[in-house]
Structure formats: C-alpha cells, structure tokens
Coordinates of N, CA and C and ligand atoms in Angstrom, one line a residue:
M1 N 79.7 93.8 -108.2 CA 78.3 94.9 -107.9 C 78.3 95.4 -106.6
N2 N 77.9 96.0 -106.1 CA 77.7 96.5 -104.5 C 76.3 97.4 -104.4
I3 N 75.0 97.0 -104.4 CA 74.3 97.8 -105.1 C 73.2 98.1 -103.8
L4 N 72.0 98.8 -103.5 CA 71.1 99.2 -102.7 C 69.9 99.2 -103.4
I5 N 68.5 98.4 -103.4 CA 67.6 99.1 -104.2 C 66.2 99.5 -103.1
M6 N 66.0 100.9 -102.9 CA 65.0 101.2 -102.2 C 64.2 101.9 -102.6
G7 N 62.9 101.7 -102.0 CA 61.9 103.0 -102.3 C 60.8 102.0 -101.4
P8 N 59.1 102.4 -101.1 CA 58.3 102.3 -100.6 C 57.6 101.3 -101.0
A9 N 56.6 100.5 -99.7 CA 56.0 99.0 -99.8 C 55.4 98.9 -101.0
G10 N 55.7 98.0 -101.8 CA 54.7 97.9 -102.8 C 55.1 98.8 -104.3
A11 N 57.0 98.8 -104.3 CA 57.2 100.2 -104.6 C 58.2 98.5 -106.0
G12 N 58.0 97.4 -105.7 CA 58.5 96.2 -106.4 C 59.9 96.0 -106.4
K13 N 60.1 96.5 -104.8 CA 61.7 95.9 -104.7 C 62.0 94.4 -104.9
G14 N 60.8 93.3 -104.4 CA 61.1 92.3 -104.5 C 61.1 91.7 -105.8
T15 N 60.7 92.0 -106.3 CA 60.7 91.8 -108.1 C 61.8 92.3 -109.0
M16 N 62.2 93.2 -108.9 CA 63.4 93.5 -109.4 C 64.6 93.2 -108.2
S17 N 64.5 93.0 -108.1 CA 65.9 92.0 -106.5 C 65.9 90.3 -107.3
E18 N 64.6 90.1 -107.6 CA 64.5 88.5 -108.2 C 65.2 89.2 -109.2
R19 N 65.3 89.9 -110.3 CA 65.9 90.0 -112.0 C 67.4 89.9 -111.6
I20 N 67.7 91.8 -110.6 CA 68.7 91.5 -110.2 C 69.9 90.4 -109.9
V21 N 69.4 90.1 -109.0 CA 69.6 88.7 -108.8 C 70.4 87.4 -110.1
E22 N 68.7 87.4 -110.8 CA 69.0 86.4 -111.6 C 70.2 86.7 -113.0
E23 N 70.3 88.5 -113.3 CA 71.1 88.3 -114.1 C 72.5 88.6 -113.3
Y24 N 72.5 89.1 -112.3 CA 73.9 89.6 -111.4 C 75.2 88.3 -110.9
G25 N 74.1 87.6 -110.4 CA 74.3 86.2 -109.6 C 75.1 86.9 -108.5
I26 N 74.9 88.1 -107.9 CA 74.9 88.6 -106.7 C 73.9 88.1 -105.4
P27 N 74.2 87.9 -104.3 CA 73.8 87.8 -102.9 C 72.7 88.6 -102.6
H28 N 71.6 87.9 -102.6 CA 70.1 89.0 -101.6 C 69.9 89.4 -101.1
I29 N 69.9 90.5 -100.2 CA 70.1 90.5 -98.7 C 68.9 91.7 -98.0
S30 N 67.7 90.8 -97.7 CA 67.1 91.6 -97.8 C 66.5 91.4 -96.3
S31 N 66.2 92.6 -95.6 CA 66.4 92.6 -93.9 C 65.4 92.1 -93.6
G32 N 63.8 92.5 -94.4 CA 62.2 92.4 -94.1 C 62.6 90.8 -94.0
D33 N 62.9 89.9 -95.2 CA 62.9 88.6 -95.6 C 63.7 88.4 -94.3
M34 N 65.3 88.4 -93.5 CA 65.3 87.6 -92.8 C 64.6 87.9 -91.3
F35 N 64.1 89.4 -90.9 CA 63.1 89.4 -89.9 C 61.7 88.2 -90.5
R36 N 61.4 87.8 -91.7 CA 60.1 87.2 -91.4 C 61.3 85.7 -91.5
A37 N 62.2 84.8 -91.9 CA 62.9 84.1 -91.8 C 63.1 83.9 -90.2
E38 N 63.6 84.2 -89.9 CA 63.5 84.5 -87.5 C 62.1 83.9 -87.3
I39 N 61.1 85.4 -88.2 CA 59.9 84.7 -86.9 C 59.3 83.6 -87.2
S40 N 59.3 82.9 -88.4 CA 59.2 81.3 -88.6 C 59.8 80.1 -88.5
E41 N 61.1 80.4 -87.6 CA 61.7 80.2 -86.7 C 61.6 79.9 -85.3
K42 N 61.0 81.4 -85.1 CA 60.6 81.2 -82.9 C 61.6 81.7 -82.8
T43 N 62.9 82.4 -83.3 CA 64.0 83.3 -82.8 C 63.5 83.5 -81.7
E44 N 64.5 84.0 -80.5 CA 64.6 85.7 -80.1 C 64.5 86.7 -80.8
L45 N 65.1 87.0 -81.7 CA 65.1 88.0 -82.6 C 63.9 88.3 -83.2
G46 N 63.5 87.0 -83.4 CA 62.2 87.0 -84.3 C 61.0 87.1 -83.9
V47 N 61.1 86.7 -82.4 CA 60.0 86.9 -81.2 C 59.7 88.8 -80.9
A48 N 61.5 89.3 -81.1 CA 61.3 90.7 -80.5 C 60.2 91.3 -82.1
A49 N 61.0 91.0 -82.8 CA 60.9 92.3 -84.3 C 59.7 91.9 -84.7
Q50 N 59.0 90.7 -84.7 CA 57.0 90.6 -85.3 C 56.5 91.9 -84.3
A51 N 56.9 92.4 -83.3 CA 55.5 93.2 -82.6 C 56.0 94.6 -83.0
Y52 N 57.0 94.5 -83.7 CA 57.3 95.8 -84.4 C 56.7 96.1 -86.3
M53 N 56.4 94.2 -86.9 CA 56.7 94.3 -87.5 C 55.2 94.4 -87.8
N54 N 54.1 94.0 -87.1 CA 52.9 93.8 -87.1 C 52.6 95.5 -86.9
Q55 N 53.2 96.0 -86.7 CA 51.9 97.2 -86.2 C 53.1 98.2 -87.5
G56 N 54.0 97.7 -88.5 CA 54.1 98.8 -89.8 C 55.1 99.3 -89.1
L57 N 56.0 99.4 -88.1 CA 57.3 100.1 -87.4 C 58.2 98.8 -87.5
L58 N 58.9 100.5 -87.8 CA 60.7 99.7 -88.1 C 60.7 98.4 -86.6
V59 N 61.7 97.9 -86.9 CA 62.6 97.8 -85.8 C 63.9 98.2 -85.7
P60 N 63.9 98.3 -84.1 CA 65.7 98.9 -83.4 C 66.4 98.5 -84.4
D61 N 67.2 100.0 -84.6 CA 68.2 99.5 -85.0 C 69.5 98.3 -84.6
E62 N 69.3 99.1 -83.2 CA 70.8 98.1 -83.0 C 70.7 96.5 -83.4
V63 N 69.4 96.0 -83.2 CA 69.2 94.7 -83.4 C 69.2 94.3 -85.0
T64 N 68.6 95.6 -86.0 CA 68.4 95.5 -87.7 C 70.0 95.5 -87.9
I65 N 70.8 96.4 -87.0 CA 72.5 96.7 -87.5 C 72.7 95.7 -87.9
Q66 N 73.0 94.5 -86.3 CA 73.6 93.4 -86.4 C 73.1 92.3 -87.1
M67 N 72.1 91.9 -87.3 CA 71.6 90.7 -88.5 C 72.1 91.6 -89.6
V68 N 72.0 92.5 -89.9 CA 72.6 92.6 -91.9 C 74.6 92.6 -91.7
K69 N 74.9 93.2 -90.4 CA 76.3 93.1 -90.6 C 76.5 91.3 -90.5
H70 N 76.2 90.6 -89.5 CA 76.4 88.9 -89.4 C 76.3 88.5 -91.0
R71 N 75.6 89.0 -91.6 CA 75.1 88.2 -93.2 C 76.7 88.9 -94.0
L72 N 76.4 90.1 -93.6 CA 77.3 90.8 -95.4 C 79.0 90.2 -94.9
T73 N 79.3 90.4 -93.4 CA 80.3 89.7 -93.5 C 81.0 88.3 -93.8
K74 N 79.9 87.3 -94.1 CA 79.7 86.6 -94.9 C 80.5 86.1 -96.1
D75 N 81.4 85.1 -96.9 CA 81.9 84.9 -98.1 C 81.0 85.4 -99.1
D76 N 80.5 84.7 -99.5 CA 80.0 85.2 -100.9 C 79.4 87.1 -101.1
C77 N 79.5 87.9 -100.6 CA 79.1 88.6 -100.1 C 80.5 89.6 -101.1
K78 N 81.7 89.1 -101.0 CA 83.3 90.1 -102.0 C 83.0 89.6 -103.4
K79 N 82.4 89.1 -103.3 CA 81.7 89.3 -105.2 C 80.8 89.9 -105.5
G80 N 79.7 90.8 -104.4 CA 78.6 91.6 -105.0 C 77.8 91.3 -104.0
Y81 N 77.1 92.5 -103.9 CA 75.6 92.5 -103.0 C 74.4 93.5 -103.8
L82 N 73.2 92.5 -103.3 CA 72.1 93.6 -103.2 C 71.2 93.3 -101.9
L83 N 71.4 94.3 -101.5 CA 70.8 95.0 -100.2 C 69.2 95.5 -100.7
D84 N 68.4 95.3 -99.8 CA 67.3 95.3 -99.9 C 66.3 95.5 -98.8
G85 N 66.0 97.1 -98.4 CA 65.3 96.9 -97.1 C 66.3 97.6 -96.3
F86 N 67.1 97.1 -96.1 CA 68.2 98.2 -95.4 C 69.1 98.9 -96.1
P87 N 69.4 100.5 -95.5 CA 69.5 100.8 -94.3 C 68.0 101.5 -94.9
R88 N 67.5 101.5 -93.7 CA 66.2 102.4 -93.5 C 66.1 103.6 -92.4
T89 N 67.4 103.7 -91.6 CA 67.0 104.8 -90.6 C 69.1 105.4 -91.0
L90 N 69.2 107.2 -90.5 CA 70.3 107.6 -91.0 C 70.8 106.5 -89.8
A91 N 71.2 105.8 -88.6 CA 71.7 105.4 -88.0 C 72.3 103.6 -89.3
Q92 N 71.4 103.3 -89.3 CA 71.9 102.6 -89.9 C 72.5 102.5 -91.3
A93 N 72.5 103.9 -92.1 CA 73.9 104.3 -93.4 C 74.4 104.0 -93.0
E94 N 74.6 105.3 -91.2 CA 76.1 105.2 -91.1 C 76.8 103.7 -91.2
A95 N 76.0 103.4 -90.6 CA 76.7 101.4 -90.2 C 77.0 101.2 -91.3
L96 N 76.0 101.3 -91.8 CA 76.3 100.3 -93.4 C 77.8 100.9 -94.2
E97 N 77.8 102.0 -93.7 CA 79.0 102.8 -94.8 C 80.4 102.5 -93.7
K98 N 80.2 102.2 -92.7 CA 81.2 101.8 -92.4 C 81.6 100.4 -91.4
M99 N 80.5 99.5 -92.1 CA 80.7 98.1 -92.3 C 81.3 97.4 -93.9
T100 N 80.8 98.4 -94.7 CA 81.4 98.0 -96.4 C 82.7 99.1 -96.6
R101 N 83.3 99.8 -95.8 CA 84.4 100.1 -95.7 C 85.5 99.3 -95.2
E102 N 85.2 98.7 -94.4 CA 86.0 97.8 -93.3 C 86.0 96.3 -94.2
E103 N 85.4 96.4 -94.6 CA 85.3 95.1 -95.0 C 85.7 95.2 -97.0
G104 N 86.1 96.4 -97.3 CA 86.2 96.6 -98.7 C 85.1 96.3 -99.7
I105 N 84.2 96.9 -99.2 CA 83.0 96.5 -99.8 C 82.3 97.6 -100.3
P106 N 82.7 98.6 -100.7 CA 82.0 100.0 -100.7 C 80.3 99.7 -101.6
L107 N 79.8 100.9 -101.2 CA 78.4 100.8 -102.2 C 78.4 101.4 -103.4
Q108 N 78.0 101.0 -104.2 CA 78.6 101.8 -106.0 C 77.3 102.3 -106.3
A109 N 76.1 101.9 -106.0 CA 74.9 103.1 -106.2 C 73.7 101.9 -106.0
I110 N 72.7 103.4 -106.2 CA 71.2 103.0 -104.6 C 70.2 103.7 -106.3
I111 N 69.6 102.0 -106.4 CA 68.5 102.0 -107.2 C 67.1 102.7 -106.4
C112 N 66.8 103.7 -106.9 CA 65.1 104.1 -105.9 C 63.7 104.7 -106.9
L113 N 63.5 103.4 -106.7 CA 61.7 103.0 -107.4 C 61.0 103.9 -106.5
E114 N 60.3 104.8 -107.5 CA 58.8 105.9 -107.1 C 58.1 105.5 -107.5
V115 N 56.9 105.4 -107.4 CA 55.5 105.2 -107.0 C 54.1 105.7 -106.2
E116 N 53.2 106.7 -107.2 CA 52.1 106.5 -106.1 C 51.6 106.0 -105.3
F117 N 50.5 107.3 -104.2 CA 49.7 106.0 -103.7 C 49.1 104.9 -104.7
D118 N 47.5 105.4 -104.5 CA 47.4 104.9 -105.3 C 47.1 103.5 -106.0
E119 N 48.5 103.5 -106.8 CA 49.3 102.3 -107.3 C 49.7 101.5 -106.1
L120 N 50.0 101.9 -105.1 CA 50.9 101.4 -103.8 C 50.3 100.5 -103.3
A121 N 48.8 101.5 -103.5 CA 47.5 100.5 -102.5 C 47.1 99.3 -103.5
K122 N 47.0 99.4 -105.0 CA 46.9 98.5 -105.4 C 47.5 97.3 -104.4
R123 N 49.1 97.4 -105.5 CA 49.4 96.4 -104.8 C 50.0 95.9 -103.8
I124 N 50.3 96.6 -102.9 CA 49.7 96.0 -101.9 C 49.2 95.2 -101.3
T125 N 47.8 95.6 -101.4 CA 46.6 94.8 -100.9 C 46.2 94.2 -101.8
G126 N 46.9 93.6 -103.4 CA 46.8 92.7 -104.1 C 47.7 91.3 -103.9
R127 N 48.6 91.8 -103.1 CA 50.1 90.9 -103.2 C 49.5 89.6 -102.5
R128 N 50.4 88.4 -103.0 CA 49.9 87.4 -102.6 C 51.4 86.5 -102.7
I129 N 51.9 85.8 -101.7 CA 52.9 85.6 -101.8 C 53.6 83.7 -101.7
C130 N 54.0 82.6 -102.3 CA 54.2 81.3 -102.1 C 54.4 81.2 -100.5
K131 N 53.7 80.5 -99.6 CA 54.8 80.2 -98.5 C 56.2 79.2 -99.3
H132 N 56.4 78.6 -100.3 CA 57.1 78.0 -100.3 C 58.1 78.3 -100.9
C133 N 58.3 78.8 -102.0 CA 59.6 78.8 -103.1 C 59.4 81.0 -102.8
N134 N 58.7 81.4 -102.5 CA 58.4 82.8 -102.5 C 57.8 83.5 -103.7
E135 N 57.6 83.2 -104.6 CA 57.3 83.1 -105.8 C 55.8 84.3 -105.7
I136 N 56.3 85.6 -106.2 CA 55.2 86.9 -105.3 C 54.3 86.7 -106.5
Y137 N 53.2 86.7 -106.1 CA 52.1 87.1 -107.2 C 51.0 88.1 -107.0
N138 N 49.8 88.4 -107.8 CA 49.2 89.8 -107.7 C 47.5 89.9 -108.1
V139 N 46.4 89.4 -107.2 CA 45.4 89.3 -107.8 C 44.6 89.9 -108.3
N140 N 45.4 91.4 -108.6 CA 44.8 92.8 -110.0 C 45.5 92.4 -110.6
F141 N 46.9 91.9 -111.0 CA 47.8 92.4 -111.9 C 49.0 91.2 -112.7
K142 N 49.2 89.8 -111.5 CA 49.3 88.5 -111.9 C 48.8 87.6 -110.9
P143 N 47.9 86.8 -111.6 CA 47.0 86.2 -109.9 C 47.4 85.1 -110.8
S144 N 47.5 84.1 -110.0 CA 48.4 82.6 -110.1 C 47.1 82.1 -110.8
K145 N 47.3 80.8 -111.4 CA 45.9 80.1 -111.9 C 45.1 79.8 -111.5
V146 N 45.0 78.8 -110.3 CA 44.6 78.7 -109.7 C 44.4 79.3 -108.4
E147 N 43.3 79.8 -107.5 CA 43.6 80.6 -106.9 C 44.4 80.7 -105.6
G148 N 45.2 80.8 -104.9 CA 45.6 80.8 -103.6 C 46.1 79.5 -103.5
I149 N 46.9 79.0 -104.7 CA 47.8 77.9 -105.0 C 49.4 78.1 -106.0
C150 N 50.3 78.2 -106.1 CA 51.2 78.7 -106.4 C 51.6 78.1 -108.2
D151 N 51.2 78.7 -108.6 CA 51.7 78.4 -110.3 C 53.1 77.4 -110.1
V152 N 54.3 78.1 -109.7 CA 55.4 77.5 -109.7 C 56.2 76.5 -108.6
C153 N 55.0 75.4 -107.5 CA 55.4 74.6 -107.3 C 53.9 74.0 -106.3
G154 N 53.0 75.1 -106.7 CA 51.7 73.7 -106.1 C 51.6 74.6 -104.8
H155 N 52.7 75.3 -104.0 CA 51.9 75.4 -102.3 C 50.6 76.3 -102.4
E156 N 50.7 76.5 -101.3 CA 49.4 77.3 -100.6 C 50.0 78.9 -101.4
L157 N 49.1 79.8 -101.3 CA 49.7 81.3 -101.3 C 48.9 82.0 -99.7
F158 N 50.0 83.2 -99.4 CA 50.2 83.9 -98.3 C 49.9 85.1 -98.8
Q159 N 49.1 85.8 -97.7 CA 48.8 87.2 -97.7 C 49.7 88.1 -96.7
R160 N 50.9 88.6 -96.9 CA 51.8 89.5 -95.1 C 50.8 89.6 -94.4
S161 N 50.8 89.9 -93.3 CA 49.7 90.6 -92.2 C 50.3 92.1 -92.2
D162 N 50.8 92.6 -93.1 CA 51.0 93.9 -93.3 C 50.7 94.1 -94.5
D163 N 50.2 93.8 -95.3 CA 50.0 93.8 -96.6 C 48.2 94.4 -96.9
T164 N 48.0 95.8 -95.6 CA 46.5 96.2 -95.7 C 46.4 98.2 -95.8
V165 N 45.6 98.3 -96.1 CA 45.7 99.8 -96.8 C 46.2 100.3 -95.2
E166 N 45.1 100.2 -94.3 CA 45.8 100.9 -93.3 C 47.4 100.7 -92.7
Q167 N 48.0 99.4 -92.7 CA 49.3 99.0 -93.0 C 50.5 100.1 -93.6
L168 N 49.9 99.9 -95.2 CA 50.2 101.0 -95.8 C 50.6 102.1 -95.6
K169 N 49.5 103.0 -94.5 CA 49.2 104.6 -94.8 C 50.9 104.1 -93.5
V170 N 50.7 103.2 -92.2 CA 51.9 103.9 -92.0 C 53.5 103.2 -91.9
R171 N 53.4 102.6 -92.6 CA 54.9 101.8 -93.7 C 55.2 103.1 -94.6
L172 N 54.1 103.9 -94.8 CA 55.0 105.1 -95.7 C 54.7 106.2 -94.7
Q173 N 54.7 106.4 -93.7 CA 55.0 107.3 -92.8 C 56.5 107.2 -92.3
E174 N 56.5 106.1 -92.3 CA 57.8 105.4 -91.8 C 58.9 106.2 -92.3
Y175 N 58.3 105.3 -94.1 CA 59.5 105.4 -95.5 C 59.7 107.4 -95.4
E176 N 58.5 108.0 -95.4 CA 59.0 109.6 -95.5 C 60.0 109.5 -93.8
K177 N 59.4 109.8 -93.5 CA 59.9 110.4 -92.0 C 61.8 109.4 -91.8
Q178 N 61.7 108.5 -91.9 CA 62.9 107.9 -91.2 C 63.9 107.2 -93.0
T179 N 63.3 107.4 -93.8 CA 64.0 106.6 -94.8 C 64.5 107.5 -95.8
V180 N 63.4 109.0 -96.3 CA 63.9 109.9 -96.7 C 65.2 110.2 -96.9
P181 N 65.6 111.1 -95.5 CA 66.4 111.1 -94.8 C 67.6 110.4 -95.5
V182 N 67.6 109.2 -95.6 CA 69.0 108.5 -95.9 C 69.3 108.5 -96.7
L183 N 68.5 109.2 -98.5 CA 68.2 108.9 -99.3 C 69.4 110.2 -99.6
E184 N 68.7 111.7 -98.8 CA 69.3 112.2 -99.0 C 70.7 112.3 -98.7
Y185 N 71.6 111.5 -97.9 CA 72.8 111.1 -97.5 C 73.3 110.6 -98.4
F186 N 72.4 109.8 -99.0 CA 73.3 109.3 -100.5 C 73.7 110.2 -101.4
K187 N 72.7 110.9 -101.9 CA 72.5 111.3 -103.2 C 73.5 113.2 -103.0
D188 N 74.4 112.8 -101.8 CA 74.9 114.0 -101.9 C 76.8 113.0 -102.3
A189 N 76.4 111.7 -102.2 CA 78.0 110.8 -101.8 C 77.4 110.7 -104.0
G190 N 76.4 111.3 -104.6 CA 76.1 111.0 -106.0 C 76.1 109.4 -106.2
L191 N 75.5 108.8 -105.0 CA 75.1 107.3 -106.1 C 73.3 107.3 -106.1
V192 N 72.4 107.3 -105.8 CA 70.9 107.5 -106.2 C 70.8 107.9 -107.6
I193 N 70.4 106.5 -108.2 CA 69.7 106.7 -109.6 C 68.1 106.0 -109.5
K194 N 67.5 107.3 -109.8 CA 65.7 107.5 -109.1 C 65.0 106.5 -110.7
V195 N 64.2 105.6 -110.6 CA 63.4 105.1 -111.6 C 62.3 105.4 -111.0
N196 N 61.5 105.1 -112.5 CA 59.7 105.2 -112.6 C 59.3 104.3 -112.2
A197 N 59.2 103.9 -111.0 CA 58.9 102.6 -110.7 C 57.1 102.3 -110.4
G198 N 56.0 103.0 -111.2 CA 55.0 103.1 -111.8 C 54.8 102.5 -113.1
Q199 N 55.7 102.3 -113.7 CA 55.7 101.1 -115.2 C 55.7 100.2 -115.1
K200 N 55.1 99.5 -116.4 CA 54.7 97.7 -116.0 C 56.5 97.5 -115.8
I201 N 56.2 95.7 -115.3 CA 57.4 96.0 -114.6 C 58.3 95.3 -115.4
D202 N 58.1 95.3 -117.0 CA 59.2 95.2 -117.8 C 60.4 95.9 -118.6
D203 N 59.6 96.9 -117.8 CA 59.6 98.7 -118.2 C 60.5 99.3 -117.0
V204 N 60.1 98.5 -115.8 CA 60.8 99.1 -114.8 C 62.2 98.5 -114.7
W205 N 61.8 97.6 -115.0 CA 63.0 96.4 -115.5 C 64.3 96.9 -116.4
K206 N 63.9 97.1 -117.7 CA 64.9 98.2 -118.3 C 65.6 98.9 -117.7
D207 N 65.1 99.7 -116.9 CA 65.2 101.1 -116.7 C 66.4 100.8 -115.7
V208 N 65.9 99.6 -114.7 CA 67.1 99.6 -113.6 C 68.1 99.0 -114.6
K209 N 68.0 97.8 -115.1 CA 68.9 97.4 -116.2 C 69.9 98.3 -116.5
E210 N 69.7 99.2 -117.5 CA 70.2 100.3 -118.1 C 70.9 100.8 -117.2
A211 N 71.0 101.1 -115.9 CA 71.6 102.4 -115.0 C 72.5 100.8 -114.7
L212 N 71.7 100.1 -113.8 CA 73.1 99.2 -113.7 C 73.7 98.7 -115.0
E213 N 74.4 98.1 -115.8 CA 74.8 98.3 -116.8 C 75.4 99.7 -117.4
A214 N 75.2 100.9 -117.0 CA 76.6 101.8 -116.7 C 77.4 102.0 -115.9
L215 N 76.9 100.6 -114.6 CA 77.7 100.9 -113.8 C 79.3 100.2 -113.7
N216 N 78.9 99.4 -114.7 CA 80.3 98.2 -115.5 C 80.4 99.0 -116.1
D217 N 80.5 99.9 -117.0 CA 81.0 101.1 -118.1 C 82.7 101.0 -117.4
Ligands
LIG301 P1 59.7 94.5 -95.9 O1 59.6 93.3 -96.2 O2 61.0 95.5 -96.7 O3 58.6 95.5 -96.4 O4 59.8 94.8 -94.6 C1 58.9 94.5 -93.3 C2 59.1 94.7 -92.0 O5 60.1 94.3 -91.5 C3 58.8 96.6 -92.0 O6 58.0 97.4 -91.8 C4 59.8 96.8 -90.7 O7 59.3 96.5 -88.9 C5 60.6 95.4 -90.5 N1 62.3 95.8 -91.5 C6 62.6 95.7 -92.1 N2 64.3 96.0 -92.4 C7 64.1 96.7 -92.0 C8 65.1 98.0 -91.8 N3 66.0 97.9 -92.2 N4 65.0 98.7 -89.9 C9 64.1 98.0 -89.9 N5 62.8 97.2 -89.9 C10 63.1 97.3 -90.7

C-alpha cells in the first residue's frame, strides 16, 4: 500500500499514521520527524532546517526532496510506504511522482484530514510528546497520568517549539499557500480521499481504515 497522509498541523496526521503503520506494517516516512532527528543529531542538514522550522516556514525544496528520496529508495519501501508531511509544495509533488515512477512504487491514495481552525489550535497548544518513545499526549484531551511524564516509558514529555498559536497561524498560511495546490495537483489523478478529522480519534480512524480497505478490494 503506497499512501500519503495530508492535513494541516494538528489534524492528527501523527496519530493516524501510528494506526496505519500498526495495521498495515508499512514504513512511516515523516519529513518533519526526519528533520527533527537531524536537528537532535546536530547534522549540517539539521542546522539548516532548524532556522526555517522555528519560524513555521517550509524548509527549501532541494534539501527536503533529497532527504525523502534517499529514504524512499530503501528496500523496505518496496512493500509499501506511508508518507506524512511530504510533499508540501508543487515542486515536491512533481519530484515525488518522478521518484516513485522510477522506483515502481506509485502513489495509490492520499488521505486528506480536514479540521476547523479552533479545534486545531486546541490540539496544537495542548500537544505534548515523549522525548524517548514519541508517544503523543494532549493536556486537553489525552493527558498523561503524571503531568509531564510518559505513561508508556516513564520519560519526560516535551512541547514542540513550533506548537504555539502564533506558529500555527504561520503554518496554516504556508499550508494554504503551498500545500493546497498540491492537493489540486493530485485531485486530477483521482487520488484524494477527504476525511473529517474533527471527529473523535476512533471515528476518524474508522473512516480512514474504510477508505484504505477499499483500496485493497
Ligand atoms: P511537521 O512535523 O510535519 O509539522 O513539520 C514540521 C516542520 O518541518 C514544518 O513546519 C517545516 O518547517 C518542516 N517540514 C516538514 N516537512 C516538510 C516538507 N515536506 N517541506 C518543507 N518543510 C517541511
């Protein structure tokens, strides 16, 4: 299954991705996670990306495309993949189409998660993530049992530096400006499946799963 999950910051891409990976056993390729890993390892790429990420801006295409291409050409992607957060620009969409064609792993569907701004703001500002196992919590909807500590592994939780209302506004502007055209691009190929992601997590998952099961039919 070769799929892409899209949606603005806070739409639940991370949470749905976890479930998709668990259900279908395909690798999760998140460009945001890849950048964060580069930053924590203090690589040259990480240092370059951090300046953009801290402002809620997109990292330049050239760097991003190379990074994802490197990952997508690994052997584990032959059995399928879940892309998350890439492509976010038309240039990235075109590059993706080319690289997946060359690798013989064309995209089959795009799950597009849709949510209203107020709901996004609540989700984003309340989000906390485990430093160790990446489990996602939310102080408003899904608090950890002990504040600031992961229920799963006992490590400390952190808040992403770009998870503020101000940054959310910038990220949404970027989404509208750069990423909505990507959806238009794929819509013509009939690949886009819209899902109402303002529902409870289990209901969103039900809709996502139903859409993915239909691909297997
Ligand atoms: P995310 O974790 O997907 O919300 O991404 C966090 C940040 O990483 C974004 O605000 C961008 O600065 C950067 N980023 C992630 N994916 C991309 C991409 N495909 N193109 C450019 N920048 C990206």
